[in-house]
Short mmCIF file of C-alpha atoms in Angstrom, two decimals:
data_model
loop_
_atom_site.label_atom_id
_atom_site.label_comp_id
_atom_site.label_asym_id
_atom_site.label_seq_id
_atom_site.Cartn_x
_atom_site.Cartn_y
_atom_site.Cartn_z
CA MET A 1 47.45 -20.09 13.96
CA THR A 2 50.55 -18.03 13.23
CA ALA A 3 53.51 -19.81 11.71
CA PRO A 4 56.54 -20.05 14.00
CA ALA A 5 59.18 -17.44 13.33
CA ASP A 6 62.49 -18.35 11.73
CA ARG A 7 64.60 -18.89 14.84
CA VAL A 8 67.80 -19.62 12.93
CA PRO A 9 69.24 -16.08 13.30
CA GLN A 10 68.70 -16.25 17.07
CA ILE A 11 70.26 -19.70 17.27
CA LEU A 12 73.27 -18.56 15.23
CA ALA A 13 73.71 -15.49 17.44
CA GLU A 14 73.59 -17.64 20.57
CA TRP A 15 76.23 -20.02 19.17
CA ALA A 16 78.38 -17.05 18.12
CA ARG A 17 78.20 -15.76 21.69
CA GLU A 18 78.87 -19.14 23.31
CA ARG A 19 81.35 -20.59 20.80
CA PRO A 20 82.88 -17.70 18.84
CA ASP A 21 85.71 -20.03 17.87
CA LEU A 22 83.36 -22.04 15.61
CA ASP A 23 81.63 -21.05 12.37
CA ALA A 24 78.00 -22.08 12.82
CA SER A 25 76.87 -20.55 9.50
CA PRO A 26 76.16 -23.95 7.88
CA MET A 27 73.24 -24.21 10.32
CA GLY A 28 71.64 -21.29 8.49
CA VAL A 29 71.21 -23.48 5.43
CA ILE A 30 70.91 -26.96 6.90
CA GLY A 31 68.49 -25.98 9.67
CA ARG A 32 66.14 -24.24 7.27
CA ILE A 33 66.26 -27.01 4.67
CA HIS A 34 65.56 -29.58 7.37
CA ARG A 35 62.54 -27.62 8.58
CA ILE A 36 61.26 -27.09 5.05
CA GLY A 37 61.67 -30.82 4.39
CA LEU A 38 59.49 -31.70 7.36
CA HIS A 39 56.78 -29.28 6.20
CA LEU A 40 56.95 -30.55 2.62
CA THR A 41 56.61 -34.18 3.68
CA ASP A 42 53.47 -33.32 5.67
CA GLU A 43 51.97 -31.33 2.80
CA LEU A 44 52.80 -33.89 0.10
CA THR A 45 51.56 -36.92 2.02
CA ARG A 46 48.31 -35.11 2.81
CA VAL A 47 47.53 -35.10 -0.94
CA TYR A 48 48.48 -38.76 -1.35
CA ARG A 49 46.08 -39.69 1.44
CA GLU A 50 43.24 -37.96 -0.46
CA PHE A 51 43.60 -40.84 -2.93
CA GLY A 52 44.12 -43.58 -0.34
CA LEU A 53 47.84 -43.70 -1.05
CA GLY A 54 50.96 -43.58 1.01
CA GLU A 55 54.15 -41.92 -0.17
CA GLY A 56 55.58 -45.23 -1.41
CA ASP A 57 52.35 -46.15 -3.17
CA PHE A 58 52.36 -42.84 -5.04
CA ASP A 59 56.00 -43.40 -6.04
CA VAL A 60 55.27 -46.85 -7.50
CA LEU A 61 52.18 -45.73 -9.40
CA ALA A 62 53.95 -42.63 -10.71
CA THR A 63 56.95 -44.71 -11.82
CA LEU A 64 54.66 -47.06 -13.72
CA ARG A 65 52.77 -44.13 -15.27
CA ARG A 66 56.01 -42.46 -16.41
CA ALA A 67 56.98 -45.67 -18.19
CA GLY A 68 54.35 -44.98 -20.84
CA ALA A 69 51.95 -47.51 -22.31
CA PRO A 70 51.60 -50.33 -21.38
CA PHE A 71 52.62 -48.78 -17.98
CA GLU A 72 54.75 -51.62 -16.70
CA ARG A 73 58.18 -52.27 -15.20
CA THR A 74 59.94 -55.12 -13.48
CA PRO A 75 60.02 -55.11 -9.68
CA SER A 76 63.78 -54.47 -9.75
CA GLU A 77 63.29 -51.46 -12.08
CA LEU A 78 60.65 -50.14 -9.68
CA ALA A 79 62.95 -50.64 -6.69
CA THR A 80 65.82 -48.84 -8.42
CA SER A 81 63.63 -45.96 -9.58
CA THR A 82 62.05 -45.43 -6.16
CA MET A 83 65.30 -46.10 -4.24
CA VAL A 84 64.01 -48.89 -1.99
CA THR A 85 65.02 -52.50 -1.50
CA THR A 86 63.36 -55.24 -3.49
CA GLY A 87 61.81 -56.50 -0.25
CA ALA A 88 60.21 -53.11 0.41
CA MET A 89 59.04 -53.03 -3.21
CA THR A 90 57.39 -56.43 -2.85
CA LYS A 91 55.36 -55.12 0.10
CA ARG A 92 54.31 -52.02 -1.84
CA VAL A 93 53.30 -54.05 -4.89
CA ASP A 94 51.40 -56.53 -2.71
CA ARG A 95 49.43 -53.66 -1.17
CA LEU A 96 48.73 -52.00 -4.53
CA GLU A 97 47.74 -55.31 -6.10
CA GLY A 98 45.36 -55.96 -3.20
CA ALA A 99 43.79 -52.55 -3.90
CA GLY A 100 43.38 -53.43 -7.58
CA LEU A 101 45.72 -50.65 -8.74
CA VAL A 102 48.43 -52.88 -10.22
CA SER A 103 48.69 -56.43 -11.50
CA ARG A 104 51.61 -58.83 -11.77
CA ARG A 105 52.33 -61.27 -14.55
CA VAL A 106 55.13 -63.47 -15.80
CA SER A 107 57.55 -61.61 -18.06
CA GLU A 108 57.31 -62.51 -21.74
CA ALA A 109 61.02 -61.69 -22.13
CA ASP A 110 62.14 -63.84 -19.17
CA GLY A 111 59.76 -66.56 -18.00
CA ARG A 112 61.38 -66.49 -14.54
CA GLY A 113 60.78 -62.77 -14.05
CA ARG A 114 57.69 -60.79 -13.20
CA VAL A 115 56.26 -57.55 -14.56
CA VAL A 116 54.15 -55.08 -12.60
CA GLN A 117 51.56 -53.16 -14.59
CA LEU A 118 49.05 -50.42 -13.82
CA THR A 119 45.46 -51.56 -14.01
CA ALA A 120 42.77 -49.29 -15.49
CA PRO A 121 41.74 -48.16 -11.97
CA GLY A 122 45.42 -47.62 -11.10
CA LEU A 123 45.90 -45.44 -14.17
CA GLU A 124 42.84 -43.38 -13.25
CA VAL A 125 44.01 -42.95 -9.64
CA ILE A 126 47.57 -41.91 -10.50
CA ASP A 127 46.43 -39.47 -13.18
CA ARG A 128 44.11 -37.73 -10.72
CA ALA A 129 46.65 -37.91 -7.87
CA TYR A 130 49.48 -36.59 -10.03
CA SER A 131 47.40 -33.62 -11.20
CA ARG A 132 46.52 -32.81 -7.60
CA HIS A 133 50.16 -33.35 -6.55
CA LEU A 134 51.37 -30.77 -9.08
CA GLU A 135 48.71 -28.28 -7.94
CA ASN A 136 49.95 -28.78 -4.39
CA GLU A 137 53.59 -28.33 -5.35
CA GLU A 138 52.72 -25.13 -7.21
CA ARG A 139 50.90 -23.90 -4.09
CA LEU A 140 53.92 -24.73 -1.93
CA LEU A 141 56.21 -22.77 -4.27
CA SER A 142 53.81 -19.88 -4.88
CA GLY A 143 55.92 -17.44 -2.84
CA VAL A 144 59.09 -18.22 -4.79
CA SER A 145 59.75 -16.37 -8.06
CA GLU A 146 60.47 -18.26 -11.29
CA ASP A 147 64.08 -17.02 -11.22
CA ASP A 148 64.55 -18.15 -7.63
CA ARG A 149 62.98 -21.54 -8.44
CA ALA A 150 65.43 -22.02 -11.28
CA ALA A 151 68.34 -20.99 -9.06
CA LEU A 152 67.19 -23.29 -6.25
CA ALA A 153 66.77 -26.22 -8.63
CA ARG A 154 70.28 -25.65 -10.01
CA ILE A 155 71.92 -25.20 -6.60
CA LEU A 156 70.09 -28.11 -4.99
CA GLY A 157 70.88 -30.33 -7.99
CA HIS A 158 74.59 -29.64 -7.64
CA TRP A 159 74.49 -30.07 -3.88
CA LEU A 160 72.52 -33.33 -4.08
CA ALA A 161 74.99 -34.74 -6.60
CA ASP A 162 77.84 -33.77 -4.28
CA VAL A 163 76.17 -35.27 -1.19
CA GLU A 164 75.32 -38.49 -3.05
CA GLY A 165 78.77 -38.64 -4.61
CA THR A 166 77.48 -38.70 -8.18
CA GLY A 167 79.26 -35.61 -9.50
CA ARG A 168 77.66 -32.35 -10.56
CA GLY A 169 73.87 -32.18 -10.74
CA ALA A 170 71.90 -30.88 -13.69
#
């Protein structure tokens, strides 16, 4: 199957003809980024499913793995890191605990709090899934030069910081 052509130039030309009083050029960036985002989500979640994970599951396991040994965080730290509500995090942790990939225990620092920790099977799954995830991301970026990747990362970092109102990105 042939990939659909980039229709943005045609769309911009049509808008220029129909509404020459408006500058539609932002669509050249936003439209393409939106389309790329849809493709990326499909491609990334395909890899997560290879390991029986959803996008949120991968995020939680990866966040715990990044914490370093003993691979644990509080539910509120997980929610903040993965940018979801604590209620959504509870559902994710429940699902992962049911699958034997994480465990919960009472916090030693605060007897009222809980700590979520990777189990041995969870550590094995996220290590394999993360390796496969990086292979997939490299595949997705294979047509973009190292210089262009660096420029994109810089530009998108600044733009994201501006959109989120956090100042200049790294």
